[in-house]
Short mmCIF file of C-alpha atoms in Angstrom, two decimals:
data_model
loop_
_atom_site.label_atom_id
_atom_site.label_comp_id
_atom_site.label_asym_id
_atom_site.label_seq_id
_atom_site.Cartn_x
_atom_site.Cartn_y
_atom_site.Cartn_z
CA SER A 125 4.84 7.54 -23.17
CA ILE A 126 1.12 7.02 -22.58
CA HIS A 127 -0.84 9.37 -20.27
CA GLY A 128 2.57 10.94 -19.47
CA TYR A 129 3.90 7.63 -18.13
CA LEU A 130 7.29 6.25 -19.18
CA ALA A 131 6.83 3.38 -21.63
CA ASP A 132 10.23 2.39 -23.03
CA ILE A 133 11.27 0.25 -20.02
CA PRO A 134 9.20 -1.96 -17.71
CA TYR A 135 8.64 -0.98 -14.11
CA PRO A 136 10.75 -3.23 -11.84
CA SER A 137 8.67 -5.97 -10.26
CA HIS A 138 7.48 -5.13 -6.73
CA PHE A 139 5.13 -6.65 -4.19
CA PHE A 140 3.03 -4.34 -2.00
CA ARG A 141 1.22 -6.03 0.88
CA GLU A 142 -1.02 -3.00 1.40
CA THR A 143 -2.89 -3.77 -1.84
CA MET A 144 -3.99 -7.26 -0.78
CA PRO A 145 -7.69 -7.82 0.10
CA VAL A 146 -7.09 -9.20 3.61
CA TRP A 147 -4.81 -6.27 4.45
CA MET A 148 -7.31 -3.67 3.29
CA VAL A 149 -10.26 -5.38 4.98
CA SER A 150 -8.48 -5.80 8.32
CA THR A 151 -7.30 -2.18 8.24
CA LEU A 152 -10.81 -0.90 7.51
CA THR A 153 -12.31 -3.17 10.17
CA ALA A 154 -9.93 -1.64 12.72
CA LEU A 155 -11.30 1.75 11.66
CA GLY A 156 -14.86 0.58 12.28
CA ARG A 157 -15.92 0.42 8.65
CA LYS A 158 -17.96 -2.08 6.66
CA THR A 159 -15.97 -4.03 4.08
CA PRO A 160 -16.49 -6.39 1.15
CA ASP A 161 -17.12 -9.98 2.25
CA LEU A 162 -14.03 -12.08 1.49
CA THR A 163 -15.88 -15.36 2.00
CA ARG A 164 -18.04 -14.75 -1.08
CA PRO A 165 -17.04 -14.18 -4.72
CA TYR A 166 -15.63 -10.69 -5.27
CA VAL A 167 -13.72 -8.73 -7.92
CA TRP A 168 -10.36 -7.00 -7.41
CA LEU A 169 -8.92 -4.79 -10.18
CA GLU A 170 -5.43 -3.31 -10.43
CA LEU A 171 -4.93 -0.35 -12.75
CA GLY A 172 -1.35 -0.24 -13.99
CA CYS A 173 -0.50 -3.79 -12.91
CA GLY A 174 2.87 -3.97 -14.68
CA ALA A 175 4.13 -7.55 -14.93
CA GLY A 176 1.30 -8.72 -12.69
CA LEU A 177 3.07 -9.85 -9.52
CA GLY A 178 0.46 -8.31 -7.21
CA VAL A 179 -2.40 -9.78 -9.22
CA ALA A 180 -0.74 -13.21 -9.18
CA VAL A 181 -0.16 -13.19 -5.42
CA ALA A 182 -3.67 -11.99 -4.64
CA ALA A 183 -5.28 -14.56 -6.94
CA ALA A 184 -3.11 -17.48 -5.79
CA THR A 185 -3.86 -16.86 -2.11
CA ASN A 186 -7.52 -15.80 -2.34
CA PRO A 187 -9.49 -18.43 -4.28
CA PRO A 188 -12.93 -16.79 -3.80
CA GLY A 189 -11.88 -13.67 -5.69
CA ARG A 190 -11.60 -12.80 -9.37
CA PHE A 191 -8.43 -10.76 -9.92
CA ILE A 192 -7.93 -8.54 -12.95
CA GLY A 193 -4.87 -6.55 -13.99
CA VAL A 194 -4.76 -3.94 -16.75
CA ASP A 195 -1.76 -2.11 -18.17
CA PHE A 196 -0.99 -0.32 -21.42
CA ASN A 197 2.42 -2.04 -21.67
CA ARG A 198 1.91 -5.11 -23.87
CA GLU A 199 5.23 -6.66 -22.90
CA ALA A 200 4.35 -6.41 -19.20
CA ILE A 201 0.93 -8.00 -19.79
CA ALA A 202 2.55 -10.85 -21.73
CA GLN A 203 4.89 -11.46 -18.78
CA ALA A 204 1.94 -11.40 -16.37
CA ARG A 205 0.01 -13.96 -18.40
CA GLY A 206 3.06 -16.18 -18.58
CA LEU A 207 3.51 -16.08 -14.81
CA VAL A 208 -0.06 -17.10 -13.92
CA GLN A 209 -0.11 -19.76 -16.64
CA GLU A 210 3.11 -21.30 -15.35
CA ALA A 211 1.84 -21.12 -11.76
CA GLY A 212 -1.53 -22.68 -12.64
CA ILE A 213 -3.57 -19.75 -11.31
CA GLY A 214 -7.06 -19.81 -12.80
CA ASN A 215 -8.67 -16.75 -11.20
CA ALA A 216 -6.25 -14.10 -12.55
CA HIS A 217 -6.96 -12.25 -15.81
CA PHE A 218 -5.01 -9.57 -17.66
CA HIS A 219 -5.92 -6.98 -20.30
CA ASP A 220 -3.70 -4.78 -22.45
CA MET A 221 -5.67 -1.52 -22.09
CA ASP A 222 -5.29 2.16 -21.36
CA PHE A 223 -7.70 3.94 -19.01
CA ASP A 224 -10.01 5.10 -21.79
CA GLN A 225 -10.48 1.50 -22.89
CA VAL A 226 -11.07 0.41 -19.28
CA LEU A 227 -13.78 3.03 -18.98
CA LEU A 228 -15.57 1.67 -22.06
CA ALA A 229 -15.11 -2.03 -21.29
CA GLU A 230 -18.25 -4.14 -20.95
CA ASP A 231 -19.08 -5.87 -17.68
CA ASP A 232 -18.31 -9.35 -19.02
CA GLN A 233 -14.70 -8.21 -19.51
CA LEU A 234 -14.37 -5.86 -16.52
CA PRO A 235 -17.26 -6.49 -14.10
CA PRO A 236 -18.27 -4.23 -11.21
CA CYS A 237 -15.47 -4.24 -8.63
CA ASP A 238 -15.24 -4.65 -4.87
CA PHE A 239 -11.63 -3.39 -4.86
CA ILE A 240 -9.73 -1.09 -7.23
CA VAL A 241 -5.98 -0.68 -6.71
CA ALA A 242 -3.69 2.01 -8.20
CA HIS A 243 -0.19 1.82 -6.73
CA GLY A 244 2.77 3.88 -7.95
CA LEU A 245 0.66 5.43 -10.68
CA TYR A 246 -1.45 8.41 -9.62
CA SER A 247 1.35 11.01 -9.34
CA TRP A 248 3.01 9.84 -12.55
CA ILE A 249 0.14 10.24 -15.02
CA THR A 250 -1.35 13.42 -16.40
CA SER A 251 -4.19 15.25 -14.68
CA ASP A 252 -6.46 14.23 -17.57
CA ALA A 253 -5.53 10.57 -17.02
CA ARG A 254 -6.21 10.92 -13.30
CA ALA A 255 -9.65 12.24 -14.17
CA VAL A 256 -10.30 9.20 -16.38
CA LEU A 257 -9.10 6.91 -13.57
CA ARG A 258 -11.64 8.49 -11.23
CA ARG A 259 -14.34 8.02 -13.87
CA VAL A 260 -13.39 4.33 -13.94
CA VAL A 261 -13.89 4.28 -10.16
CA ALA A 262 -17.23 6.04 -10.46
CA ARG A 263 -18.42 3.57 -13.09
CA LYS A 264 -16.88 0.27 -11.97
CA LEU A 265 -16.70 0.37 -8.16
CA LYS A 266 -19.64 -1.09 -6.26
CA PRO A 267 -21.28 0.88 -3.43
CA GLY A 268 -19.18 0.19 -0.34
CA GLY A 269 -16.26 -0.91 -2.54
CA VAL A 270 -12.69 0.05 -1.69
CA VAL A 271 -10.13 2.11 -3.63
CA TYR A 272 -6.42 2.01 -2.79
CA VAL A 273 -4.40 4.87 -4.27
CA SER A 274 -0.81 5.90 -3.51
CA TYR A 275 0.76 9.19 -4.55
CA LEU A 276 3.51 11.69 -3.79
CA CYS A 277 2.23 14.35 -1.43
CA HIS A 278 2.96 17.65 0.24
CA PRO A 279 5.00 18.66 2.08
CA GLY A 280 7.69 15.95 2.04
CA SER A 281 7.97 15.39 -1.72
CA ALA A 282 7.46 18.97 -2.84
CA SER A 283 11.01 20.13 -2.20
CA PHE A 284 12.52 17.83 -4.85
CA ASP A 285 10.38 19.25 -7.67
CA CYS A 286 13.02 21.71 -8.89
CA ALA A 287 15.72 19.01 -8.94
CA TYR A 288 13.34 16.67 -10.80
CA ARG A 289 12.65 19.28 -13.47
CA PHE A 290 16.37 19.98 -13.81
CA LEU A 291 17.15 16.26 -14.11
CA ARG A 292 14.63 15.80 -16.92
CA ARG A 293 16.03 18.81 -18.80
CA ILE A 294 19.68 17.79 -18.69
CA VAL A 295 19.11 14.21 -19.88
CA GLN A 296 16.85 15.10 -22.84
CA GLY A 297 19.70 15.29 -25.33
CA TRP A 298 21.77 12.46 -23.90
CA ALA A 299 22.18 9.20 -25.78
CA GLY A 300 20.77 5.91 -24.56
CA GLY A 301 17.53 4.71 -23.06
CA SER A 302 15.77 5.80 -19.92
CA THR A 303 17.78 3.50 -17.63
CA GLY A 304 21.11 4.92 -18.76
CA LYS A 305 19.81 8.48 -18.62
CA ALA A 306 18.54 8.01 -15.08
CA ARG A 307 21.88 6.59 -13.96
CA ALA A 308 23.90 9.38 -15.61
CA GLY A 309 21.53 12.13 -14.50
CA MET A 310 21.60 10.98 -10.89
CA ALA A 311 25.40 10.87 -11.04
CA PHE A 312 25.39 14.52 -12.15
CA LEU A 313 23.17 15.49 -9.21
CA GLN A 314 25.54 13.64 -6.88
CA ARG A 315 28.42 15.66 -8.31
CA MET A 316 26.43 18.82 -7.62
CA ALA A 317 25.95 17.73 -4.03
CA ARG A 318 29.67 17.06 -3.58
CA ALA A 319 30.39 20.48 -5.09
CA GLY A 320 28.37 22.12 -2.33
CA ALA A 321 25.10 22.97 -4.12
CA GLY A 322 22.84 24.60 -1.54
CA TYR A 323 19.76 22.43 -2.07
CA PHE A 324 21.68 19.28 -1.23
CA GLN A 325 23.19 20.97 1.81
CA ASP A 326 19.70 21.55 3.15
CA TYR A 327 18.39 18.13 2.04
CA PRO A 328 21.33 15.71 2.38
CA ASP A 329 19.09 12.63 2.11
CA ALA A 330 17.58 13.63 -1.24
CA LEU A 331 20.07 11.51 -3.22
CA PRO A 332 21.47 7.99 -2.92
CA GLY A 333 24.88 8.05 -1.30
CA GLU A 334 26.52 5.74 -3.85
CA PRO A 335 26.60 5.68 -7.67
CA ILE A 336 23.64 3.81 -9.21
CA LEU A 337 25.09 0.71 -10.84
CA ASP A 338 22.23 -1.76 -10.63
CA ASP A 339 19.94 -1.79 -13.68
CA ALA A 340 16.78 -2.43 -11.65
CA ARG A 341 17.55 0.52 -9.36
CA ALA A 342 18.25 2.71 -12.38
CA ALA A 343 14.96 1.63 -13.97
CA LEU A 344 13.09 2.51 -10.79
CA LEU A 345 14.71 5.95 -10.74
CA ALA A 346 13.81 6.42 -14.40
CA HIS A 347 10.15 5.72 -13.68
CA ASP A 348 10.21 8.04 -10.69
CA TYR A 349 12.13 10.98 -12.18
CA LEU A 350 12.04 10.80 -16.00
CA ASN A 351 8.30 10.62 -16.54
CA GLU A 352 6.74 13.56 -18.34
CA THR A 353 4.51 13.83 -15.28
CA ARG A 354 5.60 13.72 -11.64
CA ASP A 355 2.99 15.63 -9.70
CA VAL A 356 3.20 16.15 -5.97
CA LEU A 357 -0.40 16.30 -4.80
CA HIS A 358 -2.15 17.86 -1.81
CA VAL A 359 -4.28 15.47 0.21
CA ALA A 360 -7.20 17.89 0.39
CA ASP A 361 -7.28 18.12 -3.41
CA VAL A 362 -7.18 14.34 -3.82
CA MET A 363 -9.98 13.93 -1.27
CA ALA A 364 -12.10 16.48 -3.14
CA ASP A 365 -11.46 14.74 -6.47
CA PHE A 366 -12.51 11.35 -5.10
CA ALA A 367 -15.53 12.88 -3.39
CA ALA A 368 -16.65 13.95 -6.87
CA ALA A 369 -16.38 10.25 -7.80
CA ASP A 370 -18.77 9.43 -4.93
CA CYS A 371 -15.97 8.14 -2.67
CA GLU A 372 -15.21 9.10 0.92
CA TYR A 373 -11.81 9.01 2.57
CA ALA A 374 -11.63 6.01 4.91
CA GLY A 375 -8.06 5.98 6.25
CA SER A 376 -4.50 5.02 5.46
CA ALA A 377 -3.49 1.59 4.18
CA ALA A 378 -0.43 1.95 6.45
CA PRO A 379 -2.13 1.05 9.76
CA TRP A 380 0.23 2.97 12.02
CA GLU A 381 -0.80 6.21 10.30
CA ASN A 382 -4.35 5.67 11.60
CA ILE A 383 -3.07 5.70 15.19
CA ASP A 384 -2.40 9.32 16.13
CA THR A 385 -0.46 8.54 19.30
CA ALA A 386 1.98 6.38 17.28
CA SER A 387 2.31 8.32 14.04
CA LEU A 388 2.37 11.95 15.20
CA PRO A 389 4.90 13.77 17.39
CA GLY A 390 3.52 13.82 20.92
CA GLY A 391 3.52 17.59 21.14
CA THR A 392 1.15 17.90 18.19
CA LEU A 393 -1.65 15.76 19.63
CA GLU A 394 -3.13 18.58 21.66
CA LEU A 395 -3.22 20.78 18.57
CA LEU A 396 -4.91 18.04 16.58
CA GLU A 397 -7.57 17.67 19.27
CA GLU A 398 -8.06 21.44 19.23
CA LEU A 399 -8.79 21.25 15.50
CA ARG A 400 -11.21 18.35 15.99
CA CYS A 401 -13.09 20.15 18.75
CA GLY A 402 -13.29 23.21 16.51
CA GLY A 403 -15.10 21.20 13.83
CA ALA A 404 -12.25 20.80 11.33
CA ASP A 405 -13.17 18.57 8.41
CA ALA A 406 -11.30 15.41 7.39
CA ALA A 407 -9.26 17.19 4.72
CA THR A 408 -8.00 19.75 7.24
CA LEU A 409 -7.11 17.05 9.74
CA GLU A 410 -5.24 15.00 7.14
CA THR A 411 -3.33 18.11 6.01
CA PHE A 412 -2.32 18.72 9.62
CA LYS A 413 -1.09 15.13 9.90
CA ASP A 414 0.91 15.42 6.67
CA LEU A 415 2.64 18.50 8.04
CA ALA A 416 3.25 16.86 11.42
CA ARG A 417 4.81 13.78 9.78
CA HIS A 418 6.48 15.66 6.91
CA GLN A 419 4.66 13.12 4.75
CA MET A 420 6.30 12.20 1.44
CA GLN A 421 3.88 9.62 0.05
CA ARG A 422 0.33 8.68 0.98
CA TYR A 423 -1.37 5.28 0.79
CA ASP A 424 -5.04 6.21 0.91
CA LEU A 425 -8.11 4.02 1.21
CA TYR A 426 -11.42 5.37 -0.11
CA GLN A 427 -14.85 3.80 -0.10
CA ARG A 428 -17.68 4.29 -2.55
CA LEU A 429 -20.66 5.74 -0.73
CA HIS A 430 -23.26 3.12 0.21
CA PRO A 431 -26.97 3.91 0.75
CA ASP A 432 -26.73 2.26 4.19
CA GLY A 433 -23.45 3.98 5.06
CA ASN A 434 -19.96 2.54 5.37
CA VAL A 435 -19.51 2.90 9.14
CA LEU A 436 -20.28 -0.01 11.44
CA SER A 437 -22.47 0.39 14.48
CA ASP A 438 -20.66 -0.03 17.80
CA ASP A 439 -22.04 -3.55 18.23
CA ASP A 440 -21.20 -4.59 14.67
CA ARG A 441 -17.70 -3.17 14.96
CA ARG A 442 -17.14 -5.10 18.19
CA ARG A 443 -18.33 -8.34 16.56
CA ALA A 444 -16.17 -7.76 13.47
CA LEU A 445 -13.07 -7.09 15.56
CA LEU A 446 -13.56 -10.06 17.88
CA ALA A 447 -13.94 -12.45 14.94
CA GLN A 448 -10.57 -11.53 13.39
CA ARG A 449 -7.84 -14.19 13.49
CA VAL A 450 -4.14 -13.43 13.57
CA ARG A 451 -0.93 -15.45 13.43
CA LEU A 452 2.68 -14.84 14.34
CA LEU A 453 5.39 -14.43 11.70
CA LEU A 454 8.99 -15.48 12.11
CA GLY A 455 10.25 -11.90 12.18
CA ALA A 456 8.66 -11.33 15.60
CA PRO A 457 11.06 -10.87 18.52
CA GLU A 458 11.87 -13.76 20.84
CA ARG A 459 10.06 -14.17 24.13
CA LEU A 460 10.12 -10.92 26.04
CA ALA A 461 10.58 -10.39 29.72
CA THR A 462 8.29 -7.60 30.82
CA ALA A 463 11.22 -6.10 32.70
CA GLN A 464 13.00 -5.64 29.36
CA GLY A 465 11.58 -2.19 28.98
CA ALA A 466 10.21 -1.58 25.50
CA LEU A 467 10.18 -2.75 21.92
CA THR A 468 11.27 -0.09 19.46
CA LEU A 469 9.46 0.31 16.15
CA GLN A 470 11.20 2.63 13.69
CA SER A 471 9.00 5.15 11.90
CA ARG A 472 9.23 8.35 9.89
CA ILE A 473 8.81 10.46 13.05
CA GLY A 474 11.45 8.48 14.93
CA PRO A 475 11.30 5.42 17.19
CA ILE A 476 7.95 4.28 18.58
CA ARG A 477 8.50 2.71 21.98
CA LEU A 478 6.06 -0.06 22.87
CA PRO A 479 6.36 -1.19 26.51
CA SER A 480 7.18 -4.89 26.73
CA VAL A 481 4.53 -5.31 29.39
CA ASP A 482 1.96 -4.36 26.73
CA ALA A 483 3.27 -6.53 23.87
CA ALA A 484 4.69 -9.64 25.57
CA PRO A 485 1.41 -11.33 26.59
CA LEU A 486 -0.01 -11.07 23.07
CA LEU A 487 3.16 -12.30 21.37
CA ASP A 488 3.53 -15.16 23.84
CA ALA A 489 -0.06 -16.29 23.27
CA LEU A 490 0.46 -16.35 19.50
CA ARG A 491 3.55 -18.57 19.80
CA ASP A 492 1.17 -21.43 20.56
CA GLY A 493 -0.75 -20.86 17.31
CA PRO A 494 -3.24 -18.46 15.71
CA ARG A 495 -5.73 -16.69 17.96
CA THR A 496 -8.88 -14.69 17.51
CA TYR A 497 -9.10 -11.11 18.70
CA ALA A 498 -11.64 -12.36 21.27
CA GLN A 499 -9.13 -14.85 22.68
CA LEU A 500 -6.41 -12.20 22.89
CA ALA A 501 -8.72 -9.65 24.49
CA ALA A 502 -9.57 -12.22 27.19
CA LEU A 503 -5.93 -12.46 28.32
CA PRO A 504 -5.48 -10.98 31.83
CA ALA A 505 -3.19 -8.24 30.46
CA TYR A 506 -5.98 -6.90 28.23
CA ALA A 507 -9.20 -7.87 30.01
CA ALA A 508 -9.64 -4.37 31.40
CA ARG A 509 -8.76 -2.68 28.08
CA PRO A 510 -9.88 -4.91 25.18
CA GLY A 511 -9.83 -1.98 22.76
CA PHE A 512 -6.07 -1.70 23.20
CA VAL A 513 -5.69 -5.03 21.42
CA ASN A 514 -6.86 -3.32 18.22
CA THR A 515 -4.08 -0.74 18.45
CA LEU A 516 -1.50 -3.37 19.34
CA LEU A 517 -2.45 -5.66 16.45
CA GLN A 518 -2.35 -2.84 13.91
CA LEU A 519 1.12 -1.75 15.01
CA LEU A 520 2.55 -5.26 15.07
CA VAL A 521 1.03 -6.18 11.71
CA TRP A 522 2.46 -3.00 10.20
CA ARG A 523 5.86 -3.92 11.70
CA GLY A 524 5.68 -7.32 9.98
CA TRP A 525 5.56 -9.49 13.11
CA LEU A 526 1.94 -10.61 12.73
CA HIS A 527 -0.60 -11.04 9.95
CA PHE A 528 -4.36 -11.40 9.90
CA LEU A 529 -5.72 -14.65 8.52
CA ARG A 530 -8.07 -14.89 5.61
CA PRO A 531 -11.59 -15.74 6.82
CA PRO A 532 -13.35 -17.85 7.81
CA ASP A 533 -10.79 -20.48 8.89
CA PRO A 534 -8.04 -20.76 6.31
CA LEU A 535 -5.83 -23.06 8.35
CA ASP A 536 -8.44 -25.83 8.21
CA SER A 537 -10.22 -25.29 4.91
CA LEU A 538 -7.78 -23.73 2.45
CA ASP A 539 -6.60 -24.98 -0.92
CA SER A 540 -2.99 -23.78 -1.13
CA GLY A 541 -2.21 -25.39 -4.49
CA SER A 542 -2.14 -22.12 -6.42
CA ALA A 543 0.13 -20.50 -3.82
CA GLN A 544 2.53 -23.42 -4.08
CA GLY A 545 2.47 -23.19 -7.86
CA LEU A 546 3.21 -19.47 -7.70
CA ASN A 547 6.09 -19.97 -5.28
CA ALA A 548 7.58 -22.56 -7.63
CA ALA A 549 7.25 -20.20 -10.59
CA LEU A 550 8.76 -17.29 -8.65
CA SER A 551 11.73 -19.45 -7.60
CA ARG A 552 12.67 -19.68 -11.29
CA ARG A 553 12.58 -15.90 -11.78
CA PRO A 554 14.64 -12.98 -10.47
CA ALA A 555 13.43 -11.82 -7.06
CA PRO A 556 11.15 -8.75 -6.92
CA PHE A 557 13.01 -5.47 -6.53
CA ASN A 558 11.94 -5.13 -2.88
CA GLY A 559 13.05 -8.65 -2.00
CA PRO A 560 12.11 -12.31 -2.47
CA ILE A 561 8.64 -13.28 -1.31
CA LEU A 562 6.65 -16.36 -0.37
CA ALA A 563 2.92 -16.56 -1.17
CA VAL A 564 0.98 -17.80 1.87
CA ALA A 565 -2.60 -18.94 1.32
CA ALA A 566 -3.55 -18.72 5.01
CA ILE A 567 -2.99 -14.95 5.09
CA GLY A 568 -4.16 -14.18 1.56
CA SER A 569 -0.88 -12.43 0.81
CA ALA A 570 2.89 -12.87 0.58
CA ILE A 571 5.69 -12.23 3.05
CA PRO A 572 9.46 -11.95 2.79
CA SER A 573 10.91 -15.40 2.19
CA GLY A 574 11.79 -17.23 5.39
CA ASN A 575 9.49 -15.04 7.50
CA LEU A 576 6.72 -17.56 8.25
CA ASN A 577 6.50 -19.08 11.71
CA PRO A 578 5.36 -22.72 11.56
#
């Protein structure tokens, strides 16, 4: 392993929409924050890029950007280079490096960045490696630049720590590679559960219900549970560590988590407001939210402090919101009658009920083509409450029914050749672990195959 991270098998290929530039910018705009300008050249860096799927999608659908992936796994980097070469993507670059080498790299190789992404990495490397990662952020991220970092967090992931440590101990002497050990070790834990072990009585959802037969699933479990390091982190500690790297917490990359009325049990909202009125700081408020949601994993967005600040004025925020463009995706529900009652969005805290009378006018308007926020806010249903459109868009984008468009007007002035080349290359490869995808230049991202509304 390197930095405590499993190195004998590649991490199964995944695509994570939350790491894409348009997604991060639209989420931060909804929070009233300044963002990098996606209409001008910018640099996006992924630390621990694996086989480079995220880099390839971002580069193929965002021609103005320069996209760089680094990973210590040479085999994964070779696969990444092969993918972008086959797809004809010219603005994606890969480097076989560990974090210490990234820190020392010259600007011509790794220039100052507008975005730095670390997904599925931060909890699975040593504390020393996390410190080097933050030094990379402090050195390479521009003022106002954005960091995306995901990690296992308290309280939801803490309870499995004992089982994780036990799993690593019992497989140490077993024959075979990490995939086979993960499969066999998980089978032993499942036998413990069937035998009535108390932990699994209290946490019946801690284990898969069926034996792990698929190699990709076993590889994913190996990376999650057989690493030397699997640290469950406290949000307040992570916020303090990034503050030392000159970064402030901006919000969650999962938009629904930025909407308290949607992501927190209703009975806790009064308590949250009590904390706010009492002057609680951001770390205290985020800890409260983690407890209220029994949060298992966080998807945090940080911003490097800027001399002029990272928060938009009220007028600038209004202008930024109104200029956003959004389109419907095929997964959206059919035309709704307002008498239908409510749409139900499933979440970690249970179903979120969205009255049809609130959602139907927006969805109906988008069936006729993309719209700006300004056009949607002018609809009679929202004219008296234009700010509600922001909440509605964030929830429906998170649900996968809508997506923001890449500025300024990608439907009219977008070269989609690289996206088409990537889709052709992906069609000749096994689908990503979390499902087949289609790169879409208009949205600067990818979606599940067959989920694009003409």
